[in-house]
Amino acid sequence: FHPVPQAVVSTQSTGNEVGEELLAELDGIIASRASAPTQAVYELKWEGKTVSITHDEIKIQLAQLQDNIKLAKDVGTNQEKGLELLDEVVGGCRDVVQIVRRAEKLESADTLTDYFNYLRITSTIERFLLMAQQVSDKLKGVVETRPGTKMARPEDLVRLYDIILQNYADLKGIVSIEKEGEFYRSIDVNTMFYRALRCFYIAECHLGQSNWLNAIVLYDKCNEHVSETLASTSDKEMIGELNALSKQIYSQRCSAHASAFLHSQLQEEEMTDISPADKNRILSNCLDQFRLVSSAADLPTIATLPPDFQTTPCKPTFFDISLNQIEFPDLSTRVEKEGALSGLSRWIWGR
């Protein structure tokens, strides 16, 4: 047993109070540091333009946005954290644009608005690319689908790449971006690249639905997009991805072609030709059978003209049955005696 020092005993009774005071002091320092501008004037350089920012709130928001963008690039495999940070960047850019619009006598307000819209759109693209990577990993089996979550499908990637392409189209609409600059040309290259990916996953959708011919046509179109992109880019990373995509297209196209050929063979086995004996069959007697007709001479008989003779009773059956119940009148009194017949009557009646 070791006795506890008196100083420690005394501080234990007031430890909670001291901790709360320290936390409050730290919060105050952080808040004052965040609210205090680091420079009197912040110079923003973008697209060959230099903009001086003196508005304190805009400078603080810009510093936070840049920090979040940097953290989002350094998250590594923690994609969920990256999505959260990019969501904050997108929301922060919208808030800063509203601040710029409300600010009075702000220099280069249009350029600042374009810059923050640029940050918002590029961050949105990065966010959807992370989501597309998650879906792609699930499709390839790299990441297991957790129980209770939605299964990944190629249709999900098609929708994500549609949104990415729309954002690139919006990015080209920003006025402050130089039309002859390197960044503007990279927008066109990225558009072609993601258009090829979108076309590939549309083909995958048709392949999954057994639309073999449509899938083959889309794989050929995807090859055209890949060739156009390879001719327009010098980015080694993109070239590597395009080469891998080209190999995947070739593999999937061969699979679709083989499946289409096998399906056509099965159909030919099921479709039997019309035999000569079946040509004279009445169509109404074989409606439940499918026959492959190769020419007009193989068409089945619709009806025979003139129709065949059929036996028909001369009178209904119930008259024959009732005939036995009919009592005819006695006509014996009207019959002449045989001796009374004249010679002419004999000749007429054959008697």
Tab-separated table of N, CA and C in Angstrom, residues 227-306:
chain	number	residue	atom	x	y	z
A	227	SER	N	-10.774	4.823	-78.890
A	227	SER	CA	-9.784	5.246	-79.889
A	227	SER	C	-9.699	6.771	-79.966
A	228	GLU	N	-10.827	7.443	-79.936
A	228	GLU	CA	-10.833	8.911	-79.978
A	228	GLU	C	-10.141	9.499	-78.745
A	229	THR	N	-10.394	8.904	-77.583
A	229	THR	CA	-9.783	9.422	-76.357
A	229	THR	C	-8.281	9.179	-76.337
A	230	LEU	N	-7.847	8.005	-76.799
A	230	LEU	CA	-6.411	7.720	-76.850
A	230	LEU	C	-5.683	8.687	-77.782
A	231	ALA	N	-6.349	9.091	-78.848
A	231	ALA	CA	-5.733	10.028	-79.781
A	231	ALA	C	-5.685	11.454	-79.241
A	232	SER	N	-6.433	11.741	-78.178
A	232	SER	CA	-6.527	13.122	-77.678
A	232	SER	C	-5.815	13.351	-76.357
A	233	THR	N	-5.350	12.305	-75.683
A	233	THR	CA	-4.770	12.470	-74.357
A	233	THR	C	-3.321	12.006	-74.332
A	234	SER	N	-2.588	12.591	-73.415
A	234	SER	CA	-1.208	12.168	-73.151
A	234	SER	C	-1.019	11.775	-71.694
A	235	ASP	N	-2.131	11.725	-70.947
A	235	ASP	CA	-2.083	11.334	-69.537
A	235	ASP	C	-1.826	9.827	-69.436
A	236	LYS	N	-0.711	9.454	-68.793
A	236	LYS	CA	-0.333	8.038	-68.718
A	236	LYS	C	-1.347	7.231	-67.920
A	237	GLU	N	-1.883	7.821	-66.857
A	237	GLU	CA	-2.861	7.094	-66.040
A	237	GLU	C	-4.135	6.820	-66.844
A	238	MET	N	-4.597	7.824	-67.584
A	238	MET	CA	-5.802	7.633	-68.389
A	238	MET	C	-5.546	6.639	-69.517
A	239	ILE	N	-4.352	6.679	-70.116
A	239	ILE	CA	-4.023	5.742	-71.187
A	239	ILE	C	-4.037	4.310	-70.663
A	240	GLY	N	-3.503	4.109	-69.443
A	240	GLY	CA	-3.532	2.781	-68.854
A	240	GLY	C	-4.949	2.283	-68.609
A	241	GLU	N	-5.823	3.175	-68.122
A	241	GLU	CA	-7.220	2.788	-67.902
A	241	GLU	C	-7.939	2.487	-69.213
A	242	LEU	N	-7.610	3.250	-70.255
A	242	LEU	CA	-8.244	3.013	-71.547
A	242	LEU	C	-7.791	1.676	-72.152
A	243	ASN	N	-6.512	1.347	-71.990
A	243	ASN	CA	-6.029	0.064	-72.496
A	243	ASN	C	-6.694	-1.104	-71.755
A	244	ALA	N	-6.845	-0.951	-70.439
A	244	ALA	CA	-7.536	-1.995	-69.675
A	244	ALA	C	-9.001	-2.100	-70.091
A	245	LEU	N	-9.629	-0.962	-70.355
A	245	LEU	CA	-11.019	-0.972	-70.811
A	245	LEU	C	-11.146	-1.623	-72.182
A	246	SER	N	-10.169	-1.380	-73.066
A	246	SER	CA	-10.209	-1.970	-74.396
A	246	SER	C	-10.129	-3.498	-74.322
A	247	LYS	N	-9.295	-4.018	-73.438
A	247	LYS	CA	-9.216	-5.476	-73.264
A	247	LYS	C	-10.531	-6.034	-72.713
A	248	GLN	N	-11.122	-5.301	-71.795
A	248	GLN	CA	-12.391	-5.753	-71.225
A	248	GLN	C	-13.502	-5.730	-72.276
A	249	ILE	N	-13.480	-4.724	-73.152
A	249	ILE	CA	-14.468	-4.653	-74.234
A	249	ILE	C	-14.317	-5.851	-75.165
A	250	TYR	N	-13.069	-6.186	-75.509
A	250	TYR	CA	-12.839	-7.318	-76.407
A	250	TYR	C	-13.350	-8.617	-75.784
A	251	SER	N	-13.078	-8.796	-74.497
A	251	SER	CA	-13.527	-10.015	-73.814
A	251	SER	C	-15.045	-10.105	-73.773
A	252	GLN	N	-15.699	-9.010	-73.385
A	252	GLN	CA	-17.152	-9.023	-73.276
A	252	GLN	C	-17.823	-9.131	-74.640
A	253	ARG	N	-17.209	-8.549	-75.664
A	253	ARG	CA	-17.786	-8.653	-77.007
A	253	ARG	C	-17.728	-10.093	-77.510
A	254	CYS	N	-16.621	-10.769	-77.251
A	254	CYS	CA	-16.526	-12.186	-77.638
A	254	CYS	C	-17.570	-13.016	-76.909
A	255	SER	N	-17.778	-12.716	-75.643
A	255	SER	CA	-18.792	-13.440	-74.873
A	255	SER	C	-20.184	-13.200	-75.444
A	256	ALA	N	-20.484	-11.941	-75.793
A	256	ALA	CA	-21.798	-11.634	-76.368
A	256	ALA	C	-21.971	-12.296	-77.731
A	257	HIS	N	-20.909	-12.312	-78.542
A	257	HIS	CA	-20.994	-12.933	-79.862
A	257	HIS	C	-21.229	-14.436	-79.741
A	258	ALA	N	-20.533	-15.086	-78.804
A	258	ALA	CA	-20.723	-16.517	-78.599
A	258	ALA	C	-22.134	-16.831	-78.104
A	259	SER	N	-22.630	-16.012	-77.202
A	259	SER	CA	-23.982	-16.230	-76.682
A	259	SER	C	-25.025	-16.031	-77.773
A	260	ALA	N	-24.820	-15.031	-78.633
A	260	ALA	CA	-25.768	-14.790	-79.725
A	260	ALA	C	-25.763	-15.962	-80.711
A	261	PHE	N	-24.566	-16.487	-81.017
A	261	PHE	CA	-24.483	-17.625	-81.943
A	261	PHE	C	-25.152	-18.861	-81.348
A	262	LEU	N	-24.903	-19.121	-80.061
A	262	LEU	CA	-25.523	-20.281	-79.408
A	262	LEU	C	-27.038	-20.135	-79.367
A	263	HIS	N	-27.501	-18.933	-79.104
A	263	HIS	CA	-28.952	-18.696	-79.057
A	263	HIS	C	-29.586	-18.906	-80.427
A	264	SER	N	-28.906	-18.481	-81.495
A	264	SER	CA	-29.453	-18.676	-82.840
A	264	SER	C	-29.482	-20.150	-83.214
A	265	GLN	N	-28.482	-20.926	-82.770
A	265	GLN	CA	-28.487	-22.360	-83.052
A	265	GLN	C	-29.639	-23.058	-82.348
A	266	LEU	N	-29.894	-22.660	-81.117
A	266	LEU	CA	-31.014	-23.262	-80.391
A	266	LEU	C	-32.341	-22.934	-81.060
A	267	GLN	N	-32.468	-21.721	-81.583
A	267	GLN	CA	-33.697	-21.345	-82.262
A	267	GLN	C	-33.889	-22.149	-83.547
A	268	GLU	N	-32.794	-22.403	-84.277
A	268	GLU	CA	-32.906	-23.176	-85.505
A	268	GLU	C	-33.312	-24.616	-85.229
A	269	GLU	N	-32.862	-25.161	-84.101
A	269	GLU	CA	-33.267	-26.515	-83.753
A	269	GLU	C	-34.744	-26.587	-83.398
A	270	GLU	N	-35.242	-25.515	-82.787
A	270	GLU	CA	-36.657	-25.512	-82.405
A	270	GLU	C	-37.568	-25.256	-83.600
A	271	MET	N	-37.084	-24.498	-84.577
A	271	MET	CA	-37.906	-24.160	-85.742
A	271	MET	C	-37.716	-25.225	-86.813
A	272	THR	N	-38.650	-26.117	-86.972
A	272	THR	CA	-38.586	-27.161	-87.990
A	272	THR	C	-39.211	-26.656	-89.280
A	273	ASP	N	-38.672	-27.125	-90.390
A	273	ASP	CA	-39.218	-26.732	-91.691
A	273	ASP	C	-40.568	-27.397	-91.928
A	274	ILE	N	-41.345	-26.809	-92.810
A	274	ILE	CA	-42.656	-27.368	-93.137
A	274	ILE	C	-42.467	-28.556	-94.064
A	275	SER	N	-42.945	-29.705	-93.680
A	275	SER	CA	-42.857	-30.903	-94.507
A	275	SER	C	-43.941	-30.864	-95.570
A	276	PRO	N	-43.765	-31.648	-96.687
A	276	PRO	CA	-44.803	-31.631	-97.744
A	276	PRO	C	-46.156	-32.074	-97.239
A	277	ALA	N	-46.166	-32.982	-96.250
A	277	ALA	CA	-47.456	-33.451	-95.742
A	277	ALA	C	-48.199	-32.362	-94.987
A	278	ASP	N	-47.433	-31.385	-94.426
A	278	ASP	CA	-48.067	-30.327	-93.637
A	278	ASP	C	-48.554	-29.167	-94.500
A	279	LYS	N	-48.159	-29.146	-95.763
A	279	LYS	CA	-48.571	-28.015	-96.597
A	279	LYS	C	-50.068	-27.988	-96.830
A	280	ASN	N	-50.685	-29.198	-96.861
A	280	ASN	CA	-52.118	-29.279	-97.125
A	280	ASN	C	-52.958	-29.244	-95.854
A	281	ARG	N	-52.290	-29.043	-94.714
A	281	ARG	CA	-53.056	-28.984	-93.475
A	281	ARG	C	-53.770	-27.643	-93.368
A	282	ILE	N	-54.961	-27.696	-92.839
A	282	ILE	CA	-55.728	-26.467	-92.639
A	282	ILE	C	-55.093	-25.659	-91.509
A	283	LEU	N	-54.993	-24.360	-91.713
A	283	LEU	CA	-54.332	-23.493	-90.725
A	283	LEU	C	-55.034	-23.538	-89.380
A	284	SER	N	-56.351	-23.632	-89.379
A	284	SER	CA	-57.092	-23.649	-88.111
A	284	SER	C	-56.823	-24.907	-87.301
A	285	ASN	N	-56.295	-25.954	-87.931
A	285	ASN	CA	-56.016	-27.204	-87.222
A	285	ASN	C	-54.611	-27.260	-86.634
A	286	CYS	N	-53.764	-26.254	-86.936
A	286	CYS	CA	-52.380	-26.270	-86.417
A	286	CYS	C	-51.965	-24.897	-85.901
A	287	LEU	N	-52.871	-24.202	-85.229
A	287	LEU	CA	-52.571	-22.870	-84.691
A	287	LEU	C	-51.596	-22.928	-83.530
A	288	ASP	N	-51.490	-24.065	-82.841
A	288	ASP	CA	-50.604	-24.184	-81.697
A	288	ASP	C	-49.188	-24.597	-82.084
A	289	GLN	N	-48.878	-24.676	-83.350
A	289	GLN	CA	-47.568	-25.079	-83.831
A	289	GLN	C	-46.940	-23.940	-84.624
A	290	PHE	N	-45.627	-23.708	-84.352
A	290	PHE	CA	-44.901	-22.674	-85.100
A	290	PHE	C	-44.116	-23.346	-86.222
A	291	ARG	N	-44.297	-22.855	-87.424
A	291	ARG	CA	-43.616	-23.405	-88.580
A	291	ARG	C	-42.839	-22.292	-89.274
A	292	LEU	N	-41.580	-22.583	-89.604
A	292	LEU	CA	-40.747	-21.606	-90.295
A	292	LEU	C	-41.096	-21.608	-91.776
A	293	VAL	N	-41.564	-20.473	-92.280
A	293	VAL	CA	-41.983	-20.336	-93.679
A	293	VAL	C	-40.892	-19.593	-94.421
A	294	SER	N	-40.261	-20.262	-95.357
A	294	SER	CA	-39.162	-19.656	-96.107
A	294	SER	C	-39.595	-19.035	-97.422
A	295	SER	N	-40.752	-19.447	-97.959
A	295	SER	CA	-41.224	-18.891	-99.232
A	295	SER	C	-42.747	-18.935	-99.259
A	296	ALA	N	-43.323	-18.284	-100.264
A	296	ALA	CA	-44.783	-18.249	-100.374
A	296	ALA	C	-45.359	-19.623	-100.691
A	297	ALA	N	-44.536	-20.486	-101.310
A	297	ALA	CA	-45.043	-21.823	-101.646
A	297	ALA	C	-45.240	-22.705	-100.411
A	298	ASP	N	-44.590	-22.304	-99.294
A	298	ASP	CA	-44.699	-23.096	-98.072
A	298	ASP	C	-45.824	-22.643	-97.161
A	299	LEU	N	-46.604	-21.680	-97.597
A	299	LEU	CA	-47.689	-21.200	-96.755
A	299	LEU	C	-48.734	-22.294	-96.549
A	300	PRO	N	-49.294	-22.415	-95.352
A	300	PRO	CA	-50.299	-23.450	-95.111
A	300	PRO	C	-51.625	-23.110	-95.790
A	301	THR	N	-52.477	-24.105	-95.878
A	301	THR	CA	-53.781	-23.924	-96.510
A	301	THR	C	-54.750	-23.286	-95.529
A	302	ILE	N	-55.362	-22.201	-95.953
A	302	ILE	CA	-56.310	-21.522	-95.066
A	302	ILE	C	-57.676	-22.206	-95.122
A	303	ALA	N	-58.141	-22.592	-96.311
A	303	ALA	CA	-59.429	-23.267	-96.477
A	303	ALA	C	-59.431	-23.987	-97.821
A	304	THR	N	-60.285	-25.004	-97.948
A	304	THR	CA	-60.410	-25.745	-99.208
A	304	THR	C	-61.658	-25.282	-99.948
A	305	LEU	N	-61.478	-25.008	-101.214
A	305	LEU	CA	-62.593	-24.569	-102.068
A	305	LEU	C	-62.663	-25.462	-103.300
A	306	PRO	N	-63.824	-26.017	-103.625
A	306	PRO	CA	-65.064	-25.987	-102.808
A	306	PRO	C	-64.913	-26.863	-101.579
